[in-house]
Amino acid sequence: MPIIYFGSALNDRSLPQPAEESLGEIRLDTKGLIRTLEAYYGLYPKEERLEYLRVEQYRQLLQNELQKQPTAFFAASFAADPLATAETLLAFRDELLAAGYPLHLGPAVSCPPRIELLHRLEQSSLNADNAFDLLPGEADRINELIAAIRPAGHPALCIWIHEPAELLPPGIVRVLNALSKVGDWLQYLPLPSGSPLDSDLRRWQQTLLQSKWSEAIERSGDNFAAPSVSISAEFLARCTPEEALRIKAIKTQWSTAAFQKNKQLVNPTKADGSLIILRAKRETHLAAYIARILRDNSSWQPGVLMARKRQTLVNALRMEGLPSLGVPSSSLARPSLQVLKLVTSFLWDPVDLRKLMEFLTLVIKPLHRTLGYRLAAALAESPGLYSEAWFMALNQFFAEELPRITERDPSLDTKQLQQQYDFWFKRTRYDKSTRAPKSELRKIFVFLINWVRQLNDLEKTDSSGLHTLAAQAERAVALIDTLAEEDLSPLEVERIVRTVYEAAPAQFQLEELGSLPVAFNPAAVFGPVDQLIWWDFVQEEPAYFFSRWYPHEIAYLASGAWSNSPNEAAVHLISPVQQNDLLRWSETRPILHCQERLVICLPDRIEGAEMLPNPLWGDLKAIFGEDLDRLLIDIDQEQVKDPLPWQMPHFEELLIRELAAPRPFIQIPEPARLRGRDAETPTSLEDFIYHPHLWILRYGVKIKASQQLSLELGSRLRGKLAHRFIERLFVDPRPISEWTKTTVYNWVQEQEVDLLRKEGGLLLEYGAEPDRVQFRRQLQRAAWALIVTLQEDDWVKANVEQILEGELEELSLKGRADLVLERTDGQRAIVDLKWRGKTRFTNLIRNREDLQLTLYARMLQDKSDQTINTAYFILSEPLLLARNQSAFKRAEAVDQEANDADVQAEILEKLLATLFWRKQLLEAGQLEIRCSATIAELEEAYQKLDYDQLLEMRDNDARYDDYRALIGVIR
C-alpha cells in the first residue's frame, strides 16, 4: 500500500529527504496525484500539452456564438485578440467544472449572464452536430476521476496532506473528499515542530505563529470530512501487517511533532548562529562565499531552498569541486527555440529586419552557419534585402567559401544549402496589412520539423532544445490544421506562436552523489529540516490576486440555486484572499520547519537586476530591531561574526595593477618585415600621416576589428542612404539641365520604397514613418539644391563612384570619388558627399588639410596641368563647401582669395615631405603613438623638427580608433 505525501509543491525534490526505511512512500503534487489515481482506474492518460488545441476549439465555439449574438459581452476583446479571449473564458469554464458546477445542464432561471453563456458553450461542445469534441482539460479529468472512484476500486491509500483544505483548489478538495468517502485514510500534517532550542531561530518561529503569517495555518480543513487521527479497524483490515505497522509508526512520528507555542521567547538576541543572514551586492559573490564555506566545512550538509532554478550556486559549487545539485533549467532564451518565433517574419513584407538579424546570427538554425554570418554582415552594412552587399556576400559564399567547406566536410549536401536559402529568401511574402494563407505558415513549421529530423538522422546534434523545438513546431502544425480560417493576419500568426511556445527544460549536469538535498519551492519544505540554506531570499515579482467572478456570480454559485439540494450543491471557488493566504502559508514553511540553523542569502542584485527582499524581511527587522545587525554578515564589507559555527572564508587584499599609460613610441624589432600596400587610398594615407599606429595595425599587422552585427537607425545609415539616392539620381539618363524641382521631388518619392527595401529597411518599420518622412524631405531638398547648383554653372555631366588611379612620386594611389563633374568648357570638378559635419569640413578647407579631395584631384589630372575644382556637399544642410566660388557660384567660400592650383600644390608638397619623414621613422623601427596622452612627450621629442615643411599634426585621439586598448588609451 503506498503512503502518499500530497502537497501543491511536493515531488522528489522536497525536504526533508526520504529516510532509508521510507520505501513505498511517495510525494505527489496535484498533477502527480491525478495521474496516479487515473492509473489505478485504467483511465486513458490524457495529453497534458494539448491546451493550445483546446484554446483553438473554444475560440471556434466563441466565434459561432458571436454569429448568433454579435453584442455578447466578450465581442470587443474577441475582435482584439480571439485566442487570448478564448483562453480566458476557457479558464472560467474549467474553474467552474473543477469546483463541481454542472455546466452540461441547462442554466437556472436566476443564472447570471456570463455563466449562462458558459452553459450554452458547453452544450454546443456536446452537440452531436459539432465538428469536434472539446478536448478534456484538467477539470474534465478531475470529474471523470471522481465518477470512477469506488470502494475497493483501488489499493488502500494513506495520504498525508500538506496544505490546509481551505487553501487547496476546489477540484483537488473534491478528489480528496471522494477518497475519504470510500474509506481511504487522509490526515493533515500537523503544525511544524519548530526548533527545540532556545535560540534566535526559535524566537522568529514563535513570533511568526502569533502574527499575520499564521492566520491561514491555524484554520483546520472543514471543507470536506477528513478522517480523524485515529486509524479505523476497517482501513487497517485492507492493509498487510507490515503496512499497518508502517502507518502506525508514521502516525506516531507526526503526532509528536507539535510546536510548543507557549514557550517563553528568547530575549534579547543571542547571535547564537541559529539564524545567519548573508548579504552581498551580487548573487555571484554570495554563491562563491557559500561554496567556500561548504568546501572548508565538509561535515556541514544543509538542505538548500532555491525558489528560482538558477545555475549561479550550482556553478560556484562545481568550481570548488563539490557535487552538482542537478538543478534543471527552463528558459525561453534557448538559441534553438528562438527559431520558432523568428521564422514567421519571413511571411511578411517588409520583413522585420531585427528578427532577420537574430535569425542569421543564431548558432543553430536551418541555414548554414557561415552563410548566415556573411548575410548578417551584409545586413548590418545595408539594412535591407537584396542590396549589393547582400548579393556580394551570397556570391562569395557559394563561389569561394563553399568549395573549401566541402573539402573539409564531403558529407555536406550543397543542394540542401541552396534549398534552405531559397526556402527562406526566395519565397512569396505578403503585405503586413493583408492576410497570409495558413498553408504557407504550415510549410514553415513542417520545414522546421524535417530539418530537426535530418539533424538527428545525421547524428550532428543531441540537443534537448531541438527536440523541444520539433515538438512545438508539431503542435503549431496541429493548431493550424484545427483552424477554420484559410488565411491569417500578422497578429493571429504571432498569437499562434505564443500559444505553442514554451520554455525548453535543460539539465546541464545531473544530480551527483553526495550533493546537498534541494527544494525548489518554499512549500516543498514539509517536515523537520535540521539545517537549511534559503538561497534567494528575495521578492522577484509582486503577486497580484483578483477574482474572475463578480460578487453576484459568487453568491449564485454558493446558493446552489440550480439544484434540488442547495446545501449539498453549493460551489465555493478559491478567492484572492485564499490565494494570498496560501502564498503567506508557503513562505513560512522553511522557517517553521527548520530545527537548528537557518542561513538566509540576501543579494541586492541578481543577474544585474535590482531585487527587493522577501516580504518576511520586514517582519524579521521588526522582531530583532537594531539587534538584526548582530545576525548579519555583509560579505562586501568583510564583516566576520565571532563566534561562528564554521571555518569562515577569509579575504586577501589584491593589489591593483594599472595598465601602463600610452607611450609616445614603440620600438619595432624588424621593421623591414612590414610590407607596404600595393596601392594606398586617401584614407589610408591620412592614417599613416596623422596616426601611424592605425596604419601599422590595420594594414601592416592586419589586425581587424570584429564587425558589429547590429542594426541602428543613425547618421551613418542616413548618410549611406543619401549617397545611394544621389548616385541613382545621376545615373538617370535625363540630362542635368532638364531636372525641375517637381521632377526631383517626385523622383525621390518614387525611388524611396525600392531603395529602402534593399538598404534602409529600418525606415520602413512600424513606428518609423515620422523618421522616413523627415529623411525623404531632407533628401528632396538636398537633391534639388545640388541640381540647381550644377545647372547654374553649366555642369552637364556627372560620373558617380568613379574609380580613380594615379601616382604620387613612386607611391601608387587608388580611390573612388563620389561625384566627378564635367562642364561645357572642359573643366572638371570633384564633389565629396557628406551627410553632416559642416564645421569639420570647413576647418579642413580653411587649414588646407583637405587631403582626400587634393589626392582625388591629383589622380584625376592624368598628368595634365588642368586645375581640378573640389568641394564638399553637406546633404543634411544642404550646403556646398568650396575653397572659392570659381567653379560653383552657390558654394559657401571658405577662402575666396585662394587659388586652387596653388593650394593643391602646397598641400602635395607638404604631404610628400611628411610621408618621407614618416617613412624614415618607420625604417628606424619607431612607431609613433599619437593621442592626447602623448602629445607633450612627442612635442619634446620633435623639438628640432621643421614643422613649416610638414602637414600640421593632430593633437587629439584618432576619430575612429579600434586599437585604443592596445595602445593604452583604454586602461
PDB file of N, CA and C in Angstrom, residues 26 73 77 85 197 241 309 343 347 399 465 482 510 523 726 741 762 874 880 891 951 959 961:
ATOM      1  N   ILE A  26       5.639   8.030  -1.307  1.00  0.00           N
ATOM      2  CA  ILE A  26       5.814   8.872  -2.488  1.00  0.00           C
ATOM      3  C   ILE A  26       5.295  10.267  -2.194  1.00  0.00           C
ATOM      4  N   PHE A  73     -20.943  39.942 -24.424  1.00  0.00           N
ATOM      5  CA  PHE A  73     -20.081  40.777 -23.573  1.00  0.00           C
ATOM      6  C   PHE A  73     -18.604  40.659 -23.953  1.00  0.00           C
ATOM      7  N   SER A  77     -13.278  42.272 -26.875  1.00  0.00           N
ATOM      8  CA  SER A  77     -11.994  41.629 -26.620  1.00  0.00           C
ATOM      9  C   SER A  77     -11.717  40.542 -27.654  1.00  0.00           C
ATOM     10  N   THR A  85      -8.864  35.793 -25.700  1.00  0.00           N
ATOM     11  CA  THR A  85     -10.224  35.784 -25.147  1.00  0.00           C
ATOM     12  C   THR A  85     -10.698  34.359 -24.909  1.00  0.00           C
ATOM     13  N   LEU A 197      15.439  24.307  20.378  1.00  0.00           N
ATOM     14  CA  LEU A 197      16.444  25.046  21.131  1.00  0.00           C
ATOM     15  C   LEU A 197      15.949  26.439  21.484  1.00  0.00           C
ATOM     16  N   PRO A 241       0.018  -6.753   7.409  1.00  0.00           N
ATOM     17  CA  PRO A 241       0.578  -6.440   8.738  1.00  0.00           C
ATOM     18  C   PRO A 241       1.755  -5.482   8.676  1.00  0.00           C
ATOM     19  N   LYS A 309      15.073  28.434 -10.132  1.00  0.00           N
ATOM     20  CA  LYS A 309      16.061  27.473 -10.619  1.00  0.00           C
ATOM     21  C   LYS A 309      17.117  28.186 -11.457  1.00  0.00           C
ATOM     22  N   VAL A 343      10.936  32.651 -37.410  1.00  0.00           N
ATOM     23  CA  VAL A 343      10.695  32.229 -38.791  1.00  0.00           C
ATOM     24  C   VAL A 343       9.423  32.834 -39.376  1.00  0.00           C
ATOM     25  N   LEU A 347       7.183  35.515 -43.537  1.00  0.00           N
ATOM     26  CA  LEU A 347       5.892  35.554 -44.237  1.00  0.00           C
ATOM     27  C   LEU A 347       5.556  36.942 -44.762  1.00  0.00           C
ATOM     28  N   ALA A 399      30.532  30.753 -54.287  1.00  0.00           N
ATOM     29  CA  ALA A 399      31.589  30.612 -55.283  1.00  0.00           C
ATOM     30  C   ALA A 399      32.957  30.350 -54.668  1.00  0.00           C
ATOM     31  N   GLY A 465      16.952  21.000 -26.585  1.00  0.00           N
ATOM     32  CA  GLY A 465      16.267  22.183 -27.103  1.00  0.00           C
ATOM     33  C   GLY A 465      15.721  21.960 -28.491  1.00  0.00           C
ATOM     34  N   THR A 482      -6.285  22.784 -37.135  1.00  0.00           N
ATOM     35  CA  THR A 482      -7.566  22.905 -36.433  1.00  0.00           C
ATOM     36  C   THR A 482      -8.297  24.197 -36.788  1.00  0.00           C
ATOM     37  N   LEU A 510      23.627  16.283 -14.166  1.00  0.00           N
ATOM     38  CA  LEU A 510      22.741  15.529 -13.297  1.00  0.00           C
ATOM     39  C   LEU A 510      23.143  15.693 -11.835  1.00  0.00           C
ATOM     40  N   ALA A 523       7.000  25.848  -0.297  1.00  0.00           N
ATOM     41  CA  ALA A 523       6.000  24.870   0.148  1.00  0.00           C
ATOM     42  C   ALA A 523       6.500  23.436  -0.004  1.00  0.00           C
ATOM     43  N   ILE A 726      21.680  59.883 -54.313  1.00  0.00           N
ATOM     44  CA  ILE A 726      22.365  60.799 -55.235  1.00  0.00           C
ATOM     45  C   ILE A 726      23.010  60.019 -56.379  1.00  0.00           C
ATOM     46  N   LYS A 741      12.338  71.210 -60.020  1.00  0.00           N
ATOM     47  CA  LYS A 741      12.093  70.902 -58.612  1.00  0.00           C
ATOM     48  C   LYS A 741      11.027  69.820 -58.459  1.00  0.00           C
ATOM     49  N   LEU A 762      15.042  49.707 -41.988  1.00  0.00           N
ATOM     50  CA  LEU A 762      14.673  50.195 -40.656  1.00  0.00           C
ATOM     51  C   LEU A 762      13.711  51.368 -40.738  1.00  0.00           C
ATOM     52  N   ILE A 874      27.342  69.034 -48.124  1.00  0.00           N
ATOM     53  CA  ILE A 874      26.750  68.562 -46.869  1.00  0.00           C
ATOM     54  C   ILE A 874      25.259  68.332 -47.112  1.00  0.00           C
ATOM     55  N   LEU A 880      26.953  73.482 -50.161  1.00  0.00           N
ATOM     56  CA  LEU A 880      28.180  73.146 -50.862  1.00  0.00           C
ATOM     57  C   LEU A 880      29.313  73.982 -50.275  1.00  0.00           C
ATOM     58  N   ALA A 891      28.295  78.094 -53.939  1.00  0.00           N
ATOM     59  CA  ALA A 891      29.088  77.492 -52.870  1.00  0.00           C
ATOM     60  C   ALA A 891      29.369  78.508 -51.764  1.00  0.00           C
ATOM     61  N   LEU A 951      52.885  68.788 -42.917  1.00  0.00           N
ATOM     62  CA  LEU A 951      51.482  68.993 -42.572  1.00  0.00           C
ATOM     63  C   LEU A 951      51.354  69.116 -41.058  1.00  0.00           C
ATOM     64  N   ARG A 959      39.830  59.710 -34.594  1.00  0.00           N
ATOM     65  CA  ARG A 959      38.367  59.740 -34.541  1.00  0.00           C
ATOM     66  C   ARG A 959      37.777  58.327 -34.434  1.00  0.00           C
ATOM     67  N   ASP A 961      39.258  54.927 -33.772  1.00  0.00           N
ATOM     68  CA  ASP A 961      40.416  54.119 -33.413  1.00  0.00           C
ATOM     69  C   ASP A 961      39.936  52.818 -32.769  1.00  0.00           C
TER      70      ASP A 961
END
